[in-house]
């Protein structure tokens, strides 16, 4: 069975690698390490299809070490033992270079099995992962490795790779493949920086027109066959948290255009729950007391969105996102509850004042019996000065009025009431 185009066209030198110039460009650190021939333990971190396996393969070809490959999704402890068994054999007199793809799927015990041989230098590890290694890779391995981040490949670079792919396919089929204007650029854009998916899309387009008298790839065909993968979205992965974080920070930063962009990415991926949840959180956390009426408004929009579902849900959510982004902002409520919770978590509580307790009868041990609670509504302006905090927290202050019009009006009102009562 013939290998996929992405494997057939895989670069064999660093100069042929698409993208990653921040670590592989002339004079950059990873390139210098590779050219030195002294390969340390390394972890390649980044989305799929951006060159991690390609660079590892180039390193393996440029060393005299015995190359072993494992994939974290399928490898077992027995496979690790088989790799370790090759250390100091005639096949691996210069050591073993282990390329471990998807290391995040290795459990802690499996990773620890490799540790002894990584420490004594018998095995050089090049591991790759699509998830943040600082969360998924055993600390002892990370401390003995250098982490390099691979980034999505720029659209222009992917487009050049797509053009090269069609030229190779022409050689293989022995005929010209004509492209409608913009096809290569569209494939590069739609594959979202994933070169492997772009190669697969180019090969699919070629297969689809191969039986035609004239092989002509139209834009319509490219749209039908290209995976909609620009989103790079995994609800359990880093990209999910990056998008929802950017979504809320854009609303907090009062940028409706950016907020709508990230909302579109969430909705295009079908993640309506995350969009609704972050929208509600932002209304409470970032607008808050500057305009508290926004909370039921956003709740109504979220209810409408969940009721009608996608694609119509985009309309009430877009309205709400724009509203939250353009609303005045105040996080005074969040700051206040965080300060109060910090005291509670430190054990600063104390007994509830007797006047606030729910007990209406005192025991024999209480010298002065009675609750002595004064009902604020029985007093002018529905307020009087009495103790509410426990004795241990007297004088504690958690809430600070925000500088927005709404909270300042509250402050003016209560300042006047308290001043009048003290007069």
Tab-separated table of C-alpha atoms in Angstrom, residues 33-232:
chain	number	residue	atom	x	y	z
A	33	UNK	CA	21.925	21.945	18.120
A	34	UNK	CA	21.052	19.668	15.197
A	35	UNK	CA	24.035	20.821	13.133
A	36	UNK	CA	26.361	20.208	16.088
A	37	UNK	CA	25.494	16.503	16.036
A	38	UNK	CA	25.254	16.462	19.850
A	39	UNK	CA	21.606	15.718	20.390
A	40	UNK	CA	20.168	16.247	23.892
A	41	UNK	CA	16.865	14.935	25.170
A	42	UNK	CA	14.145	17.087	23.663
A	43	UNK	CA	10.386	17.571	23.770
A	44	UNK	CA	8.680	18.991	20.686
A	45	UNK	CA	5.432	20.720	21.621
A	46	UNK	CA	2.842	22.011	19.154
A	47	UNK	CA	-0.243	21.189	17.066
A	48	UNK	CA	-0.257	18.278	14.665
A	49	UNK	CA	1.017	18.616	11.120
A	50	UNK	CA	3.568	21.358	11.745
A	51	UNK	CA	6.813	19.399	11.359
A	52	UNK	CA	7.609	17.739	14.682
A	53	UNK	CA	7.932	14.237	13.219
A	54	UNK	CA	9.737	15.589	10.158
A	55	UNK	CA	12.404	17.332	12.234
A	56	UNK	CA	12.832	14.235	14.429
A	57	UNK	CA	13.316	12.105	11.293
A	58	UNK	CA	15.954	14.513	9.968
A	59	UNK	CA	17.777	14.333	13.302
A	60	UNK	CA	17.676	10.522	13.235
A	61	UNK	CA	19.187	10.428	9.749
A	62	UNK	CA	22.004	12.743	10.813
A	63	UNK	CA	23.069	10.662	13.825
A	64	UNK	CA	24.791	7.321	14.186
A	65	UNK	CA	22.412	6.210	16.900
A	66	UNK	CA	19.981	3.355	16.507
A	67	UNK	CA	16.526	4.798	15.843
A	68	UNK	CA	13.459	3.371	17.595
A	69	UNK	CA	9.977	4.759	17.192
A	70	UNK	CA	7.053	4.443	19.584
A	71	UNK	CA	3.642	6.051	19.683
A	72	UNK	CA	2.143	6.866	23.054
A	73	UNK	CA	-1.335	5.859	21.918
A	74	UNK	CA	-0.356	2.236	21.206
A	75	UNK	CA	2.951	1.503	22.941
A	76	UNK	CA	2.991	-0.691	26.041
A	77	UNK	CA	5.480	-1.221	28.845
A	78	UNK	CA	6.699	-4.280	26.941
A	79	UNK	CA	7.530	-2.050	23.952
A	80	UNK	CA	9.582	0.175	26.244
A	81	UNK	CA	11.464	-2.866	27.526
A	82	UNK	CA	12.198	-3.930	23.951
A	83	UNK	CA	13.737	-0.507	23.283
A	84	UNK	CA	15.772	-0.621	26.489
A	85	UNK	CA	16.958	-4.161	25.630
A	86	UNK	CA	18.712	-2.800	22.541
A	87	UNK	CA	20.999	-0.601	24.608
A	88	UNK	CA	24.649	-1.736	24.398
A	89	UNK	CA	23.942	-4.232	21.600
A	90	UNK	CA	25.781	-4.325	18.273
A	91	UNK	CA	22.828	-2.525	16.689
A	92	UNK	CA	23.140	0.370	19.092
A	93	UNK	CA	26.809	0.776	19.917
A	94	UNK	CA	26.367	4.554	19.668
A	95	UNK	CA	23.242	4.558	21.789
A	96	UNK	CA	19.533	4.506	21.075
A	97	UNK	CA	17.576	7.459	19.717
A	98	UNK	CA	13.964	6.994	20.759
A	99	UNK	CA	11.349	9.035	18.972
A	100	UNK	CA	8.234	8.918	21.141
A	101	UNK	CA	5.219	10.457	19.449
A	102	UNK	CA	2.233	11.608	21.544
A	103	UNK	CA	4.079	11.216	24.845
A	104	UNK	CA	1.072	12.703	26.672
A	105	UNK	CA	-0.621	9.301	26.377
A	106	UNK	CA	2.167	7.600	28.343
A	107	UNK	CA	1.248	7.198	31.991
A	108	UNK	CA	3.637	8.132	34.779
A	109	UNK	CA	4.900	4.574	35.237
A	110	UNK	CA	5.721	4.239	31.544
A	111	UNK	CA	7.586	7.534	31.569
A	112	UNK	CA	9.478	6.544	34.711
A	113	UNK	CA	10.587	3.323	33.018
A	114	UNK	CA	12.585	5.385	30.534
A	115	UNK	CA	14.063	7.688	33.123
A	116	UNK	CA	17.029	5.556	34.262
A	117	UNK	CA	18.264	5.093	30.716
A	118	UNK	CA	17.755	8.746	29.852
A	119	UNK	CA	19.795	9.713	32.894
A	120	UNK	CA	22.767	7.475	32.040
A	121	UNK	CA	22.759	8.551	28.393
A	122	UNK	CA	22.015	5.138	26.885
A	123	UNK	CA	18.813	6.493	25.386
A	124	UNK	CA	18.348	9.913	23.835
A	125	UNK	CA	14.691	10.867	23.868
A	126	UNK	CA	12.930	13.014	21.325
A	127	UNK	CA	9.308	13.193	22.396
A	128	UNK	CA	6.489	15.050	20.688
A	129	UNK	CA	3.163	16.168	22.060
A	130	UNK	CA	0.215	18.272	20.978
A	131	UNK	CA	-0.531	19.199	24.597
A	132	UNK	CA	1.301	21.462	27.006
A	133	UNK	CA	4.225	19.294	28.208
A	134	UNK	CA	4.351	21.048	31.569
A	135	UNK	CA	0.963	19.500	32.326
A	136	UNK	CA	1.349	16.094	30.677
A	137	UNK	CA	5.025	15.091	30.840
A	138	UNK	CA	6.612	13.704	34.010
A	139	UNK	CA	8.648	16.431	35.726
A	140	UNK	CA	11.771	14.289	35.994
A	141	UNK	CA	11.797	13.851	32.207
A	142	UNK	CA	11.106	17.547	31.599
A	143	UNK	CA	13.984	18.528	33.875
A	144	UNK	CA	16.336	16.450	31.704
A	145	UNK	CA	14.965	17.723	28.387
A	146	UNK	CA	14.837	20.888	26.354
A	147	UNK	CA	11.348	21.926	25.235
A	148	UNK	CA	10.858	23.446	21.782
A	149	UNK	CA	7.510	24.885	20.750
A	150	UNK	CA	6.390	24.315	17.161
A	151	UNK	CA	3.833	26.815	15.874
A	152	UNK	CA	1.121	26.578	13.185
A	153	UNK	CA	2.663	27.154	9.777
A	154	UNK	CA	1.857	30.487	8.138
A	155	UNK	CA	-0.632	30.349	5.274
A	156	UNK	CA	1.904	31.568	2.710
A	157	UNK	CA	4.321	28.777	3.636
A	158	UNK	CA	1.586	26.136	3.489
A	159	UNK	CA	0.509	27.435	0.058
A	160	UNK	CA	4.055	26.905	-1.229
A	161	UNK	CA	3.970	23.362	0.158
A	162	UNK	CA	0.637	22.765	-1.601
A	163	UNK	CA	2.108	23.930	-4.920
A	164	UNK	CA	5.036	21.557	-4.399
A	165	UNK	CA	2.597	18.752	-3.596
A	166	UNK	CA	0.699	19.214	-6.861
A	167	UNK	CA	3.999	19.213	-8.802
A	168	UNK	CA	4.963	15.890	-7.210
A	169	UNK	CA	1.509	14.487	-7.959
A	170	UNK	CA	1.905	15.547	-11.594
A	171	UNK	CA	5.126	13.539	-11.770
A	172	UNK	CA	3.445	10.519	-10.226
A	173	UNK	CA	0.374	10.516	-12.489
A	174	UNK	CA	2.350	11.581	-15.571
A	175	UNK	CA	-0.010	14.386	-16.552
A	176	UNK	CA	-0.595	18.077	-15.906
A	177	UNK	CA	-2.857	19.068	-13.029
A	178	UNK	CA	-4.418	22.481	-13.546
A	179	UNK	CA	-5.693	24.509	-10.605
A	180	UNK	CA	-8.345	27.197	-10.631
A	181	UNK	CA	-6.966	30.487	-9.346
A	182	UNK	CA	-6.849	30.536	-5.574
A	183	UNK	CA	-7.096	26.773	-4.986
A	184	UNK	CA	-3.667	26.411	-3.380
A	185	UNK	CA	-4.257	29.444	-1.163
A	186	UNK	CA	-7.700	28.180	-0.170
A	187	UNK	CA	-6.368	24.752	0.818
A	188	UNK	CA	-3.606	26.425	2.846
A	189	UNK	CA	-6.121	28.663	4.620
A	190	UNK	CA	-8.703	25.962	5.278
A	191	UNK	CA	-6.144	23.608	6.809
A	192	UNK	CA	-5.198	26.154	9.442
A	193	UNK	CA	-1.425	25.774	9.452
A	194	UNK	CA	-1.519	21.953	9.376
A	195	UNK	CA	0.748	20.951	6.489
A	196	UNK	CA	-0.213	17.271	6.722
A	197	UNK	CA	-3.895	18.061	6.213
A	198	UNK	CA	-3.030	20.352	3.334
A	199	UNK	CA	-1.091	17.526	1.679
A	200	UNK	CA	-4.000	15.141	2.189
A	201	UNK	CA	-6.371	17.695	0.650
A	202	UNK	CA	-4.135	18.104	-2.420
A	203	UNK	CA	-3.968	14.330	-2.867
A	204	UNK	CA	-7.758	13.980	-2.536
A	205	UNK	CA	-8.305	16.674	-5.153
A	206	UNK	CA	-5.969	14.845	-7.534
A	207	UNK	CA	-7.676	11.500	-7.008
A	208	UNK	CA	-11.055	13.134	-7.657
A	209	UNK	CA	-10.015	14.474	-11.099
A	210	UNK	CA	-7.620	11.702	-12.141
A	211	UNK	CA	-10.175	9.891	-14.277
A	212	UNK	CA	-11.140	13.042	-16.187
A	213	UNK	CA	-9.688	13.773	-19.659
A	214	UNK	CA	-8.305	17.049	-18.351
A	215	UNK	CA	-7.332	17.146	-14.686
A	216	UNK	CA	-8.677	20.481	-13.465
A	217	UNK	CA	-9.146	21.199	-9.748
A	218	UNK	CA	-11.875	23.774	-9.243
A	219	UNK	CA	-12.424	25.921	-6.180
A	220	UNK	CA	-15.733	24.156	-5.600
A	221	UNK	CA	-13.997	20.773	-5.526
A	222	UNK	CA	-11.319	22.096	-3.168
A	223	UNK	CA	-14.024	23.355	-0.801
A	224	UNK	CA	-15.796	19.995	-0.847
A	225	UNK	CA	-12.698	17.946	-0.165
A	226	UNK	CA	-10.689	20.151	2.149
A	227	UNK	CA	-11.261	19.384	5.794
A	228	UNK	CA	-12.585	22.326	7.777
A	229	UNK	CA	-9.657	22.177	10.147
A	230	UNK	CA	-8.650	25.805	10.432
A	231	UNK	CA	-10.087	25.849	13.930
A	232	UNK	CA	-7.647	23.365	15.456
